[in-house]
N, CA, C and O atoms as a GROMACS GRO file, in nm:
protein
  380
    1UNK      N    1   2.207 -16.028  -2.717
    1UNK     CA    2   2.124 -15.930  -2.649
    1UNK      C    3   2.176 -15.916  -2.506
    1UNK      O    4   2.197 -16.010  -2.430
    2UNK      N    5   2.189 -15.826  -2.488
    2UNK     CA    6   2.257 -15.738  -2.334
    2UNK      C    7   2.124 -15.808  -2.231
    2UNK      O    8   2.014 -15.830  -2.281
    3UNK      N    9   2.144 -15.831  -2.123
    3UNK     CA   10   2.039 -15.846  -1.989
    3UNK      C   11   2.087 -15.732  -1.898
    3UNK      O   12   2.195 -15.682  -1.869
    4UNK      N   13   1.927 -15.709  -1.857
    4UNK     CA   14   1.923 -15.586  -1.720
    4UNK      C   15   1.853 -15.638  -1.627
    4UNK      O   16   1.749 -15.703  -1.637
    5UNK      N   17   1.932 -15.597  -1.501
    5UNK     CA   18   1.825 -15.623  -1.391
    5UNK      C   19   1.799 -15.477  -1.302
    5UNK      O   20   1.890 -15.405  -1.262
    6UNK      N   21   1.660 -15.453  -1.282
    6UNK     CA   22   1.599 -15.348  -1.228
    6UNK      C   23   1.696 -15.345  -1.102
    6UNK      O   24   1.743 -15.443  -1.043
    7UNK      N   25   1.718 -15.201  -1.073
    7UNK     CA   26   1.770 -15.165  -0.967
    7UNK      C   27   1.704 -15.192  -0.824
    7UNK      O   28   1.584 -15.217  -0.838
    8UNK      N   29   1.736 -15.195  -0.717
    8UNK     CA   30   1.677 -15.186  -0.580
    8UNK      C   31   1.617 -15.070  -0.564
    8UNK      O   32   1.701 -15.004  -0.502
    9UNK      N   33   1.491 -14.981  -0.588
    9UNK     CA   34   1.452 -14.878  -0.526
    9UNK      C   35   1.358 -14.888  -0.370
    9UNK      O   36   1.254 -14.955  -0.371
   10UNK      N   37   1.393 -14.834  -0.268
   10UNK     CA   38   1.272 -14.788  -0.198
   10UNK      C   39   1.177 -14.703  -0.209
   10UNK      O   40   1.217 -14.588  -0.223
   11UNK      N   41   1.037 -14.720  -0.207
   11UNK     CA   42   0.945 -14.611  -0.265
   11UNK      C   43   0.866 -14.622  -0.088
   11UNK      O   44   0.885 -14.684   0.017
   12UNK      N   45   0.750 -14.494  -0.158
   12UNK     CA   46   0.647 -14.514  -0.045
   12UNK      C   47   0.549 -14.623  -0.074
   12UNK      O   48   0.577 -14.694  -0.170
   13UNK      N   49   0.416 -14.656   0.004
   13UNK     CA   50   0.284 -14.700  -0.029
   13UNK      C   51   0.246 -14.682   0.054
   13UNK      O   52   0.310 -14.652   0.155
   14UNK      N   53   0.095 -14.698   0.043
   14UNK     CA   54   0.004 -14.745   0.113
   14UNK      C   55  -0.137 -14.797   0.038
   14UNK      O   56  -0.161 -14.757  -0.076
   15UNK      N   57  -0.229 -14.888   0.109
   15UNK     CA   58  -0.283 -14.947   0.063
   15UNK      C   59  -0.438 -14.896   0.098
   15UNK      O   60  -0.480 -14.868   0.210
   16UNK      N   61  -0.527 -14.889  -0.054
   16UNK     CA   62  -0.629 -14.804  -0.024
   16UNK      C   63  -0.766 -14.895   0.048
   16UNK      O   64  -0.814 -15.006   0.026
   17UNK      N   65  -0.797 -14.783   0.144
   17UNK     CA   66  -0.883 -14.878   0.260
   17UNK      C   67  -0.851 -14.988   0.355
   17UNK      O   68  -0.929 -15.074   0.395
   18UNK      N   69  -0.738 -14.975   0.381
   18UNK     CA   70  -0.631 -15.030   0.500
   18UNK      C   71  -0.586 -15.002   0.551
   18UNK      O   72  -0.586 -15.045   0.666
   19UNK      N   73  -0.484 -14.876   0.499
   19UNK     CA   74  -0.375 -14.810   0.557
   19UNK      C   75  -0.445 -14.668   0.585
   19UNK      O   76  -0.542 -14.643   0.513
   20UNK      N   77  -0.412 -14.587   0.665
   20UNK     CA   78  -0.434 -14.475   0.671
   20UNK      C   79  -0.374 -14.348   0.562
   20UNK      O   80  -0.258 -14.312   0.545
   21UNK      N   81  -0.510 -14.294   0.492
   21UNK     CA   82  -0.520 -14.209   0.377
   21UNK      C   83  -0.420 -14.105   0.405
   21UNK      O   84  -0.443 -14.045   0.510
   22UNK      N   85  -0.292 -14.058   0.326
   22UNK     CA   86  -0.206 -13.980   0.401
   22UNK      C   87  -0.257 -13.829   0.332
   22UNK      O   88  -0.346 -13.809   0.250
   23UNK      N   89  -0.161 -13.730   0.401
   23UNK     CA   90  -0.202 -13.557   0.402
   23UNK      C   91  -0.220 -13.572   0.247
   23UNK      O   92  -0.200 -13.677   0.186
   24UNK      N   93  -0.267 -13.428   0.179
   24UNK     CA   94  -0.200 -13.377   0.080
   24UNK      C   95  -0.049 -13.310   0.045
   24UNK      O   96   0.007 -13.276  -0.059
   25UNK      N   97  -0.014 -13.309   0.178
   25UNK     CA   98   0.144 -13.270   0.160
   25UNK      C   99   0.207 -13.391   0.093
   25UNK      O  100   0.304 -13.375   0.019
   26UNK      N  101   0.149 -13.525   0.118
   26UNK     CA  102   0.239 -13.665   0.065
   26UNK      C  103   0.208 -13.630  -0.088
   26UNK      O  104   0.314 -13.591  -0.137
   27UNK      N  105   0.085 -13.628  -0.201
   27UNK     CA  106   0.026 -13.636  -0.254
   27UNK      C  107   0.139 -13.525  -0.366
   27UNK      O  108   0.166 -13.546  -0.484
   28UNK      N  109   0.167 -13.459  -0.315
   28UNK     CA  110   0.243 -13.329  -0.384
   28UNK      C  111   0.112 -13.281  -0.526
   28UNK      O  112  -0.010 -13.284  -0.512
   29UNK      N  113   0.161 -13.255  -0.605
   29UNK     CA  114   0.078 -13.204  -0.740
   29UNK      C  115  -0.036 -13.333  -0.789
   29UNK      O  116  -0.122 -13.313  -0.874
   30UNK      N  117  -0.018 -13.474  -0.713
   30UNK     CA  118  -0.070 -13.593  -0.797
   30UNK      C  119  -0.220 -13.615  -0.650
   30UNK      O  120  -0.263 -13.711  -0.586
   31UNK      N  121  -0.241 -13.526  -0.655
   31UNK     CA  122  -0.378 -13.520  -0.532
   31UNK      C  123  -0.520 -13.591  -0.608
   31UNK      O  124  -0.567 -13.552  -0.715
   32UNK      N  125  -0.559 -13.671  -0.549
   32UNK     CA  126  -0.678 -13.738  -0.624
   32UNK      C  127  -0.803 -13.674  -0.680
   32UNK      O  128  -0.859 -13.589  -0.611
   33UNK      N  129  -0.837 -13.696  -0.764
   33UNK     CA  130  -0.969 -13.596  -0.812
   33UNK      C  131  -1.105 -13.586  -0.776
   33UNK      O  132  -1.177 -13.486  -0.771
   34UNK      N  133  -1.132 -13.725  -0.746
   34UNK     CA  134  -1.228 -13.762  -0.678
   34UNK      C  135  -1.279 -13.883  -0.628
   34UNK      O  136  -1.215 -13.978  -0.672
   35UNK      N  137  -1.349 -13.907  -0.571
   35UNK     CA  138  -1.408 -14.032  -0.503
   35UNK      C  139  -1.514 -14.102  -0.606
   35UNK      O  140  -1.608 -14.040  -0.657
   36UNK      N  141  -1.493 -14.201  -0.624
   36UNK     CA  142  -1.572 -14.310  -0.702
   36UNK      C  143  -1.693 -14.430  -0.721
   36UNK      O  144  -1.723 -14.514  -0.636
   37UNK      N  145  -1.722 -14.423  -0.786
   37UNK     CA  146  -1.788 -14.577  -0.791
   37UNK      C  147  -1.760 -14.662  -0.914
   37UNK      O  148  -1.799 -14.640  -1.029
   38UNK      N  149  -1.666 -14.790  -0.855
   38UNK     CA  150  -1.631 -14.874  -1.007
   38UNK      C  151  -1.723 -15.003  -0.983
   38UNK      O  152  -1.676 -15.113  -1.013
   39UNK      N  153  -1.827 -14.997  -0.940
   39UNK     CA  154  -1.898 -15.139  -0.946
   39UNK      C  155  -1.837 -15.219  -0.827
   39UNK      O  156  -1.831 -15.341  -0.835
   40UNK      N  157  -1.783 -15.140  -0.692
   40UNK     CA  158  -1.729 -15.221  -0.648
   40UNK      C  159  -1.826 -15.208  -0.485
   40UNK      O  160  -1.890 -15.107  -0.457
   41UNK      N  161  -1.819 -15.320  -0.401
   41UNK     CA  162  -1.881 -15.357  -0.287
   41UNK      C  163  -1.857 -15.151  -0.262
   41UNK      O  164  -1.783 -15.092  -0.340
   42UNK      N  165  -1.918 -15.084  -0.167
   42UNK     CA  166  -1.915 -14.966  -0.068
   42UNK      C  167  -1.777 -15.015   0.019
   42UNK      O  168  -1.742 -15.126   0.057
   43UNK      N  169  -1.716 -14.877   0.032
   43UNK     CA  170  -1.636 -14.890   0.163
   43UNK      C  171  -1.615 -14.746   0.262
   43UNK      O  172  -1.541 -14.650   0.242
   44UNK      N  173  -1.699 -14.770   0.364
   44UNK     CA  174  -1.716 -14.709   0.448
   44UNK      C  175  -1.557 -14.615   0.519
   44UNK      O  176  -1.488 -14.669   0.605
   45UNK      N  177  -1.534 -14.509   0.477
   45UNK     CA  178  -1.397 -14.470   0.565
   45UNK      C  179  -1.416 -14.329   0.571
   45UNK      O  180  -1.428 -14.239   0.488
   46UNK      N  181  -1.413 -14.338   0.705
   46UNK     CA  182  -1.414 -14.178   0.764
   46UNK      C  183  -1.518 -14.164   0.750
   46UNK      O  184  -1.518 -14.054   0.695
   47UNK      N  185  -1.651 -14.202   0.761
   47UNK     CA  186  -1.822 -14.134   0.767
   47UNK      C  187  -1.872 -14.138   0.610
   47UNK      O  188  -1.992 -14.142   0.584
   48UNK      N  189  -1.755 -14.137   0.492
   48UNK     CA  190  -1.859 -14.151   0.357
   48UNK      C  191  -1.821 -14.270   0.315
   48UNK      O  192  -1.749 -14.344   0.381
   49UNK      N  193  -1.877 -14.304   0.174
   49UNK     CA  194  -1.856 -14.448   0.161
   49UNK      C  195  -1.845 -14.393  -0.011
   49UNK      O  196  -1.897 -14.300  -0.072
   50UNK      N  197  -1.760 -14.491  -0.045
   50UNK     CA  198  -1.728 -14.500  -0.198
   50UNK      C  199  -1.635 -14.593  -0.200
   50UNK      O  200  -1.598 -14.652  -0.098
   51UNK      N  201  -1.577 -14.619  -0.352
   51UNK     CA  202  -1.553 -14.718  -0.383
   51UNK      C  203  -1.447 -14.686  -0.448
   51UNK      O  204  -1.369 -14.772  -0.408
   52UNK      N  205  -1.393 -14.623  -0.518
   52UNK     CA  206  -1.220 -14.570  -0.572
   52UNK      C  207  -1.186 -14.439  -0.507
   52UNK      O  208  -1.226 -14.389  -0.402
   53UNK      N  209  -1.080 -14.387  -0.622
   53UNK     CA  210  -1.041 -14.254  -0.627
   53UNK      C  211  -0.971 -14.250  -0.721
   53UNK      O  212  -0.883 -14.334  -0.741
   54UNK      N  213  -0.993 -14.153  -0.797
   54UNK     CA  214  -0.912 -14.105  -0.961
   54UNK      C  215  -0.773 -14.046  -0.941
   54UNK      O  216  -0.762 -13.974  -0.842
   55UNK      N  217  -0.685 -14.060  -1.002
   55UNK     CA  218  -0.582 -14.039  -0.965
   55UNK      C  219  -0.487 -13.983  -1.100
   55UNK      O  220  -0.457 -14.054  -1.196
   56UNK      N  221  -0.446 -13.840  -1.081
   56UNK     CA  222  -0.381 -13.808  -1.197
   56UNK      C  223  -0.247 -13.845  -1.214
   56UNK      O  224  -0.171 -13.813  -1.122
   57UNK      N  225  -0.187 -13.921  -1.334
   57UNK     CA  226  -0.082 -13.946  -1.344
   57UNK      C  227   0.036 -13.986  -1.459
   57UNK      O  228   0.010 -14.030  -1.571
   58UNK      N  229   0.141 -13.967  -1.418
   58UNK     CA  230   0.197 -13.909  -1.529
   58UNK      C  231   0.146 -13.930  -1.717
   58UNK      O  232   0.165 -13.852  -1.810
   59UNK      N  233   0.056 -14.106  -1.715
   59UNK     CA  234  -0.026 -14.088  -1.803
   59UNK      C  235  -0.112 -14.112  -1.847
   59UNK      O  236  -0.135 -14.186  -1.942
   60UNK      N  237  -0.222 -14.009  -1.738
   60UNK     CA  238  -0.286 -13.982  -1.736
   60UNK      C  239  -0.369 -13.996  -1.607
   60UNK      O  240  -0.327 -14.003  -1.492
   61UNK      N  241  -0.524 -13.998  -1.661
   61UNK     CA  242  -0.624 -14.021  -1.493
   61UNK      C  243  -0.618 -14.205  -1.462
   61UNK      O  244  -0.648 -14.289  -1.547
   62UNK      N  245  -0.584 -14.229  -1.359
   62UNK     CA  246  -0.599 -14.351  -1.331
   62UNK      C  247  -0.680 -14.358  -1.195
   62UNK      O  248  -0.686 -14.281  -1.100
   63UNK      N  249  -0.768 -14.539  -1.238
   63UNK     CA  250  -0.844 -14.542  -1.117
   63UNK      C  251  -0.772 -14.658  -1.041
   63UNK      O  252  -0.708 -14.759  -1.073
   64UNK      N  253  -0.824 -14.582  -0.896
   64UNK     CA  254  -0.779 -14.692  -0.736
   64UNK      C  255  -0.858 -14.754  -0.665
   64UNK      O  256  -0.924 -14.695  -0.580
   65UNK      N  257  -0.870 -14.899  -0.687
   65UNK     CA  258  -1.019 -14.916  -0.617
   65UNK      C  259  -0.956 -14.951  -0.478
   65UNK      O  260  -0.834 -14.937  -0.463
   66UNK      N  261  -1.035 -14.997  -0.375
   66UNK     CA  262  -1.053 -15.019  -0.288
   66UNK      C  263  -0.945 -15.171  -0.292
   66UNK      O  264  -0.987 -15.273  -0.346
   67UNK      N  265  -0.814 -15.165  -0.230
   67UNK     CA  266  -0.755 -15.288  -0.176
   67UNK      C  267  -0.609 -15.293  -0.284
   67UNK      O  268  -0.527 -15.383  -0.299
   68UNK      N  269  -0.619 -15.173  -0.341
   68UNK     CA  270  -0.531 -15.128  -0.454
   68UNK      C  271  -0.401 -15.093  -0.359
   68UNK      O  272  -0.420 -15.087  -0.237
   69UNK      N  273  -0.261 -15.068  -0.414
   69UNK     CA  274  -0.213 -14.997  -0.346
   69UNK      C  275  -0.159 -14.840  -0.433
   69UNK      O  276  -0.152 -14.826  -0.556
   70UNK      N  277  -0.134 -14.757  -0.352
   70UNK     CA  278  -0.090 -14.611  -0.382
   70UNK      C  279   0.055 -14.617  -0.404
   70UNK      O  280   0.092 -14.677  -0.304
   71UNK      N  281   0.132 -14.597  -0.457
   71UNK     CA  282   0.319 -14.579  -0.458
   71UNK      C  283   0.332 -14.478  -0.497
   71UNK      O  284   0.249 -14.433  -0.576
   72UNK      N  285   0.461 -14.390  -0.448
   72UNK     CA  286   0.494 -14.260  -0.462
   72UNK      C  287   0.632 -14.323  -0.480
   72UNK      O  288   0.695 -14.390  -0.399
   73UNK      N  289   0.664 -14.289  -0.597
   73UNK     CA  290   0.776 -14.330  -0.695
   73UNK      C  291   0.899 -14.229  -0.689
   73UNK      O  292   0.878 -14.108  -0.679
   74UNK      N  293   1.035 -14.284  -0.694
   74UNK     CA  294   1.123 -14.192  -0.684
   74UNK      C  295   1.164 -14.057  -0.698
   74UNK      O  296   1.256 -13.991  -0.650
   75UNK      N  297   1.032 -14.023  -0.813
   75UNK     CA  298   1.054 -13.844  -0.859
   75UNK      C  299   0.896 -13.822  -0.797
   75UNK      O  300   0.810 -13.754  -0.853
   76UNK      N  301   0.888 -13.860  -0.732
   76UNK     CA  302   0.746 -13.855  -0.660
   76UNK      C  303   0.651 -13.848  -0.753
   76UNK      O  304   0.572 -13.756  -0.732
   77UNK      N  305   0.633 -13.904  -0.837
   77UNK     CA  306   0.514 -13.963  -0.899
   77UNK      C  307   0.448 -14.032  -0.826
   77UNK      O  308   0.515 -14.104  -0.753
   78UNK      N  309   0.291 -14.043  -0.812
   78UNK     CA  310   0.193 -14.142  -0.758
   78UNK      C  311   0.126 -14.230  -0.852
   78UNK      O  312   0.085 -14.189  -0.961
   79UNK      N  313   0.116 -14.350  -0.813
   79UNK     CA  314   0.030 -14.463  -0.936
   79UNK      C  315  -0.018 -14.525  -0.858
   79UNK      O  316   0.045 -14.548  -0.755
   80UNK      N  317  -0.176 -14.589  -0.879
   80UNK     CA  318  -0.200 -14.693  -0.817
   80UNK      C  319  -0.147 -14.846  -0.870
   80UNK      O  320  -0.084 -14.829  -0.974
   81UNK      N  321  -0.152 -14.967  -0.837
   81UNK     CA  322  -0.072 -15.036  -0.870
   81UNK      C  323  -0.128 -15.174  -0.803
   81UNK      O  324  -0.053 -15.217  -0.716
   82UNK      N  325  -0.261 -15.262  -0.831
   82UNK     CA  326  -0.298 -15.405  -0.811
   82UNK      C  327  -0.261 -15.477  -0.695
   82UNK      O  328  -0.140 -15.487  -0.674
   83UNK      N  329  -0.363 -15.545  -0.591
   83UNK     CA  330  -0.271 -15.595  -0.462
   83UNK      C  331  -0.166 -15.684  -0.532
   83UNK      O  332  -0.053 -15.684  -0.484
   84UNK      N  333  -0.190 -15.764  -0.646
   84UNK     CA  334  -0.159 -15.921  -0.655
   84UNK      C  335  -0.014 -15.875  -0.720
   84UNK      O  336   0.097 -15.927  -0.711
   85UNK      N  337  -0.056 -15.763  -0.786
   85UNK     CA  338   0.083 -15.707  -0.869
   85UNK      C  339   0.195 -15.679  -0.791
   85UNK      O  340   0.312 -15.716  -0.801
   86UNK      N  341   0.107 -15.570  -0.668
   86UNK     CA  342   0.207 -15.517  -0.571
   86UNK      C  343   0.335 -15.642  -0.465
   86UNK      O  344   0.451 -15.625  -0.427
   87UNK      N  345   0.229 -15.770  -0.450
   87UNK     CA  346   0.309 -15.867  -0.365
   87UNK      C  347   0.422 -15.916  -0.414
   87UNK      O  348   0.522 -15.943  -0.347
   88UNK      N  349   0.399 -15.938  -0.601
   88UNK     CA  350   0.493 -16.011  -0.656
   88UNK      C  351   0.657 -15.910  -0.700
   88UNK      O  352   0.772 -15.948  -0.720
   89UNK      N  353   0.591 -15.774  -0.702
   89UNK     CA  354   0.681 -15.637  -0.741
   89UNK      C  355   0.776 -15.580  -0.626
   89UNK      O  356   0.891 -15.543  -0.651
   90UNK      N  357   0.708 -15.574  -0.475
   90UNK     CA  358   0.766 -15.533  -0.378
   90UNK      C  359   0.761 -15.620  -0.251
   90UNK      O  360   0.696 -15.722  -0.228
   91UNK      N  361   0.863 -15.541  -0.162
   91UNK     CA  362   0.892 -15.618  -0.036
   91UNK      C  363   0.930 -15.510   0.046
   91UNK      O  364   1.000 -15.412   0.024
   92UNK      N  365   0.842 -15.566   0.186
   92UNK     CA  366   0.869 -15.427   0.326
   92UNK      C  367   0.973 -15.425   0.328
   92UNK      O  368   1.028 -15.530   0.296
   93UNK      N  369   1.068 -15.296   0.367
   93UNK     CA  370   1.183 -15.233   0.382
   93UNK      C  371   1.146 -15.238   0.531
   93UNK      O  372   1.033 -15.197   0.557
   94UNK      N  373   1.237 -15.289   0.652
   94UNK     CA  374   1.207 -15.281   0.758
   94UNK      C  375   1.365 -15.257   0.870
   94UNK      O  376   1.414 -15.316   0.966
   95UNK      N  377   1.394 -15.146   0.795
   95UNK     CA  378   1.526 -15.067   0.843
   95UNK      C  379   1.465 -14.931   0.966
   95UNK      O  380   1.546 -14.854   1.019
   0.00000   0.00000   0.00000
């Protein structure tokens, strides 16, 4: 059996309810649907308070809770994507 190792990509992120929520220009066609409640503590940002955001993607609606992170993927796809997942998957690019 052949072995692969994943390439080096740089992507975007940011992390929801930490980082600052970027335009819809970042968002391109994958713009969130709406604001949520998954059973999770309130989080106060920008004057309303909720708790996810739905997120369309390539398959399908996915939810972002609060402490999740956002990635905008090489063909600019958006996914949300687990803190614990995100630490072990990526590393700051600090060029």
């Amino acid at each position: 059996m052949k072995r692969f190792r994943k390439k080096p990509v740089v992507i975007e992120a940011f992390r929801l309810g930490y980082d600052q929520f970027p335009s819809g220009e970042w968002w391109g066609e994958r713009i969130p649907r709406e604001m949520n409640n998954q059973g999770l503590p309130p989080h106060d940002w920008g004057g309303s308070v909720w708790h996810g955001i739905t997120i369309p993607t390539l398959e399908g609606d996915h939810t972002a809770r609060v402490g999740d992170w956002i990635v905008k993927g090489v063909a600019g796809e958006v996914y949300p994507v687990r803190h614990d997942i995100f630490q072990q998957t990526y590393e700051e690019v600090t060029e």
